CSV table of C-alpha atoms in Angstrom, one decimal:
chain,number,residue,atom,x,y,z
W,1,GLU,CA,0.1,-0.3,-0.2
W,2,THR,CA,1.2,3.3,-1.2
W,3,GLY,CA,1.3,6.0,1.6
W,4,VAL,CA,0.6,9.6,0.9
W,5,THR,CA,3.2,11.4,-1.6
W,6,GLN,CA,3.9,15.2,-2.6
W,7,SER,CA,5.8,16.8,-4.9
W,8,PRO,CA,8.2,18.9,-5.4
W,9,THR,CA,10.1,18.2,-2.3
W,10,HIS,CA,11.5,21.5,-2.4
W,11,LEU,CA,10.7,24.7,-4.3
W,12,ILE,CA,12.1,28.4,-4.5
W,13,LYS,CA,9.9,31.1,-5.9
W,14,THR,CA,10.1,35.1,-5.8
W,15,ARG,CA,7.5,37.4,-4.7
W,16,GLY,CA,4.4,37.6,-7.1
W,17,GLN,CA,4.6,34.3,-8.8
W,18,GLN,CA,2.6,31.3,-8.8
W,19,VAL,CA,3.1,27.9,-7.7
W,20,THR,CA,1.3,24.4,-8.0
W,21,LEU,CA,1.8,21.9,-5.4
W,22,ARG,CA,0.7,18.3,-6.0
W,23,CYS,CA,-0.7,15.3,-3.4
W,24,SER,CA,-1.3,11.7,-4.0
W,25,SER,CA,-3.3,10.4,-1.2
W,26,GLN,CA,-3.2,7.0,0.2
W,27,SER,CA,-4.9,4.2,-1.6
W,28,GLY,CA,-8.9,4.0,-1.2
W,29,HIS,CA,-8.8,7.6,0.7
W,30,ASN,CA,-11.3,10.2,-0.8
W,31,THR,CA,-10.5,12.9,1.4
W,32,VAL,CA,-7.5,15.2,1.4
W,33,SER,CA,-6.8,18.2,3.6
W,34,TRP,CA,-3.9,20.7,2.9
W,35,TYR,CA,-2.0,22.5,6.1
W,36,GLN,CA,0.7,25.6,6.0
W,37,GLN,CA,3.4,24.9,8.6
W,38,ALA,CA,5.8,27.9,9.5
W,39,LEU,CA,9.1,27.1,11.2
W,40,GLY,CA,8.6,26.3,15.0
W,41,GLN,CA,4.6,26.4,14.5
W,42,GLY,CA,1.9,23.9,14.6
W,43,PRO,CA,0.3,23.2,11.1
W,44,GLN,CA,-2.7,25.2,10.2
W,45,PHE,CA,-5.7,24.4,7.9
W,46,ILE,CA,-5.9,25.4,4.6
W,47,PHE,CA,-9.0,23.3,3.5
W,48,GLN,CA,-10.1,19.9,2.8
W,49,TYR,CA,-11.5,18.0,-0.5
W,50,TYR,CA,-14.2,15.3,-0.1
W,51,ARG,CA,-14.8,13.4,-3.3
W,52,GLU,CA,-13.6,16.8,-5.8
W,53,GLU,CA,-15.7,19.3,-3.6
W,54,GLU,CA,-14.3,21.9,-1.4
W,55,ASN,CA,-15.4,20.5,2.4
W,56,GLY,CA,-13.9,23.3,4.4
W,57,ARG,CA,-11.8,26.0,4.4
W,58,GLY,CA,-9.6,27.7,7.4
W,59,ASN,CA,-8.7,31.4,7.3
W,60,PHE,CA,-6.5,31.8,3.9
W,61,PRO,CA,-7.0,34.4,1.4
W,62,PRO,CA,-8.6,33.4,-2.0
W,63,ARG,CA,-5.3,33.2,-3.4
W,64,PHE,CA,-4.9,29.8,-2.1
W,65,SER,CA,-7.2,27.5,-4.0
W,66,GLY,CA,-6.9,23.8,-4.5
W,67,LEU,CA,-8.4,20.9,-6.7
W,68,GLN,CA,-9.3,17.1,-6.4
W,69,PHE,CA,-9.3,14.8,-9.3
W,70,PRO,CA,-11.5,11.7,-10.0
W,71,ASN,CA,-8.4,9.5,-8.7
W,72,TYR,CA,-8.6,11.7,-5.5
W,73,SER,CA,-5.2,13.1,-6.0
W,74,SER,CA,-5.0,16.7,-5.2
W,75,GLU,CA,-3.1,20.2,-6.0
W,76,LEU,CA,-2.7,23.4,-4.4
W,77,ASN,CA,-2.4,26.3,-6.0
W,78,VAL,CA,-1.2,30.2,-4.3
W,79,ASN,CA,-1.0,33.0,-6.6
W,80,ALA,CA,0.7,36.3,-5.7
W,81,LEU,CA,3.4,34.9,-3.7
W,82,GLU,CA,4.3,36.8,-0.6
W,83,LEU,CA,7.4,36.4,1.6
W,84,ASP,CA,5.3,35.2,4.4
W,85,ASP,CA,3.9,32.1,2.3
W,86,SER,CA,7.4,30.5,2.8
W,87,ALA,CA,6.3,27.3,5.1
W,88,LEU,CA,6.1,23.8,5.0
W,89,TYR,CA,2.8,22.8,3.0
W,90,LEU,CA,1.5,19.3,4.2
W,91,CYS,CA,-1.1,17.1,2.6
W,92,ALA,CA,-3.0,14.6,4.5
W,93,SER,CA,-5.6,11.8,3.2
W,94,SER,CA,-8.1,9.9,5.2
W,95,LEU,CA,-10.5,7.2,4.6
W,96,ALA,CA,-13.3,9.7,5.0
W,97,ILE,CA,-14.5,13.1,6.5
W,98,ARG,CA,-13.1,13.4,10.2
W,99,ASP,CA,-11.3,9.9,9.7
W,100,GLU,CA,-7.5,9.3,11.1
W,101,GLN,CA,-5.2,11.7,9.0
W,102,PHE,CA,-2.3,10.2,7.1
W,103,PHE,CA,0.4,12.9,6.3
W,104,GLY,CA,2.7,13.4,3.5
W,105,PRO,CA,6.6,14.5,3.9
W,106,GLY,CA,5.6,17.9,2.7
W,107,THR,CA,6.8,20.3,0.2
W,108,ARG,CA,9.1,23.1,1.2
W,109,LEU,CA,8.3,26.4,-0.1
W,110,THR,CA,10.6,29.3,0.0
W,111,VAL,CA,9.7,32.9,-1.3
W,112,LEU,CA,12.4,35.6,-1.9
C,1,LYS,CA,-12.4,29.0,17.7
C,2,GLN,CA,-10.6,25.9,19.0
C,3,GLU,CA,-7.3,26.9,20.6
C,4,VAL,CA,-4.9,24.0,21.4
C,5,THR,CA,-2.1,24.3,23.8
C,6,GLN,CA,0.8,21.8,24.4
C,7,ILE,CA,2.7,22.1,27.7
C,8,PRO,CA,5.8,21.4,28.0
C,9,ALA,CA,7.1,23.3,24.7
C,10,ALA,CA,10.3,21.2,25.3
C,11,LEU,CA,11.3,18.4,27.5
C,12,SER,CA,14.7,16.5,28.2
C,13,VAL,CA,14.7,12.9,29.6
C,14,PRO,CA,17.4,10.4,30.3
C,15,GLU,CA,16.6,7.0,28.5
C,16,GLY,CA,14.3,4.4,30.0
C,17,GLU,CA,12.6,7.4,32.3
C,18,ASN,CA,8.3,7.3,31.5
C,19,LEU,CA,6.9,10.6,30.7
C,20,VAL,CA,3.8,12.6,30.0
C,21,LEU,CA,3.0,15.2,27.4
C,22,ASN,CA,0.3,17.4,27.6
C,23,CYS,CA,-2.6,18.5,25.6
C,24,SER,CA,-5.3,20.9,26.3
C,25,PHE,CA,-8.1,22.3,24.2
C,26,THR,CA,-10.7,25.2,24.6
C,27,ASP,CA,-14.1,23.6,22.9
C,28,SER,CA,-14.7,20.3,24.1
C,29,ALA,CA,-17.3,19.5,21.4
C,30,ILE,CA,-14.7,17.5,19.5
C,31,TYR,CA,-15.3,14.7,17.2
C,32,ASN,CA,-11.6,13.0,17.7
C,33,LEU,CA,-8.3,14.1,18.8
C,34,GLN,CA,-4.9,12.5,17.1
C,35,TRP,CA,-1.6,12.6,18.3
C,36,PHE,CA,1.5,12.9,15.8
C,37,ARG,CA,5.2,12.7,15.9
C,38,GLN,CA,7.6,14.9,13.6
C,39,ASP,CA,11.0,14.6,12.8
C,40,PRO,CA,12.7,17.8,11.8
C,41,GLY,CA,11.8,19.3,8.4
C,42,LYS,CA,9.5,16.0,7.8
C,43,GLY,CA,5.8,15.1,7.7
C,44,LEU,CA,3.6,14.1,10.6
C,45,THR,CA,3.2,10.6,11.6
C,46,SER,CA,0.3,9.5,12.7
C,47,LEU,CA,0.5,7.7,16.3
C,48,LEU,CA,-2.7,7.6,18.0
C,49,LEU,CA,-6.6,8.6,17.3
C,50,ILE,CA,-9.1,8.8,19.7
C,51,GLN,CA,-12.2,9.2,19.1
C,52,SER,CA,-14.7,11.4,21.2
C,53,SER,CA,-16.5,8.6,22.9
C,54,GLN,CA,-13.3,7.0,24.0
C,55,ARG,CA,-11.5,7.5,27.3
C,56,GLU,CA,-7.8,5.9,26.0
C,57,GLN,CA,-5.9,4.5,23.2
C,58,THR,CA,-2.8,2.1,23.2
C,59,SER,CA,0.1,1.3,21.0
C,60,GLY,CA,3.3,-0.4,22.3
C,61,ARG,CA,4.8,2.0,24.5
C,62,LEU,CA,2.1,4.7,23.8
C,63,ASN,CA,-0.9,5.5,25.6
C,64,ALA,CA,-3.2,8.6,25.1
C,65,SER,CA,-5.9,9.4,27.1
C,66,LEU,CA,-8.8,11.6,26.4
C,67,ASP,CA,-10.7,13.8,29.0
C,68,LYS,CA,-13.4,16.0,26.8
C,69,SER,CA,-15.0,17.7,29.8
C,70,SER,CA,-11.8,19.2,30.9
C,71,GLY,CA,-10.7,19.6,27.4
C,72,ARG,CA,-7.5,17.3,28.0
C,73,SER,CA,-5.5,14.8,26.9
C,74,THR,CA,-2.0,13.0,27.5
C,75,LEU,CA,0.3,11.0,25.7
C,76,TYR,CA,2.3,8.9,27.8
C,77,ILE,CA,5.6,7.1,26.8
C,78,ALA,CA,7.5,4.2,28.5
C,79,ALA,CA,10.7,3.4,28.6
C,80,SER,CA,11.7,6.1,26.6
C,81,GLN,CA,14.3,5.7,23.7
C,82,PRO,CA,16.7,8.2,21.8
C,83,GLY,CA,14.7,7.1,18.9
C,84,ASP,CA,11.5,8.7,20.5
C,85,SER,CA,13.5,12.1,20.1
C,86,ALA,CA,11.0,14.3,17.8
C,87,THR,CA,8.1,16.9,18.4
C,88,TYR,CA,4.9,15.6,19.5
C,89,LEU,CA,1.8,17.4,18.2
C,90,CYS,CA,-2.2,17.1,19.1
C,91,ALA,CA,-4.5,17.7,16.8
C,92,VAL,CA,-8.3,18.1,17.6
C,93,SER,CA,-11.2,17.7,14.9
C,94,ASN,CA,-14.4,19.5,15.8
C,95,THR,CA,-17.7,18.9,14.0
C,96,GLY,CA,-16.6,21.3,11.1
C,97,ASN,CA,-14.3,19.1,9.4
C,98,GLN,CA,-10.9,20.8,10.4
C,99,PHE,CA,-8.4,19.9,12.4
C,100,TYR,CA,-6.6,22.2,15.2
C,101,PHE,CA,-2.9,21.9,16.0
C,102,GLY,CA,-1.1,22.6,19.1
C,103,THR,CA,2.3,24.0,18.6
C,104,GLY,CA,4.1,20.7,20.0
C,105,THR,CA,6.3,19.7,22.2
C,106,SER,CA,9.9,19.0,21.5
C,107,LEU,CA,11.1,15.9,23.2
C,108,THR,CA,15.1,15.0,23.6
C,109,VAL,CA,15.7,11.5,25.0
C,110,ILE,CA,19.3,11.3,26.1
C,111,PRO,CA,21.5,8.1,26.0
């Protein structure tokens, strides 16, 4: 059984650019959540997707958007990057909403 | 809004010692609580999940308890080992599908 995978591992962008991060959920999992983790902090919930529909959103601006595909993989898109967007972005999948979450290794985004 | 606090922020113990990590939350209307470990720069590894109707869960040397009415959970680690050194995070899920995380306890087990 394959776990949650994320790509790329690391990414460097400049202010104002756009970025797309990708996540493949664990086999059989139909729910994907995205989190942002700043250095020394706990993860902050961005949003959750369930069967290709957004199913909850945290306190993040609209320039953070996402997609979930029919195979339940997911993308996180961030437009107009700001320096404060530098963080570890984590994806988690679960068998269903509110079930145990399994995390991927994360994507480290640096905005210069 | 749910707020999760973890105390202490850092803990250093000699190998073999038993230890307790604490997690408190402000809104007791939770669906479940999950404990994770995180190694530096890595993703989160799930340790234990406790449903709101449960009082505790055990896995090997780990035991997590939940007291919803007081808004508290503890993670007990028996016979600590250097490999247990990591940051431990707790997260609570309310009925709104969102998980709220604490800032974690950084554990160092000294050989």
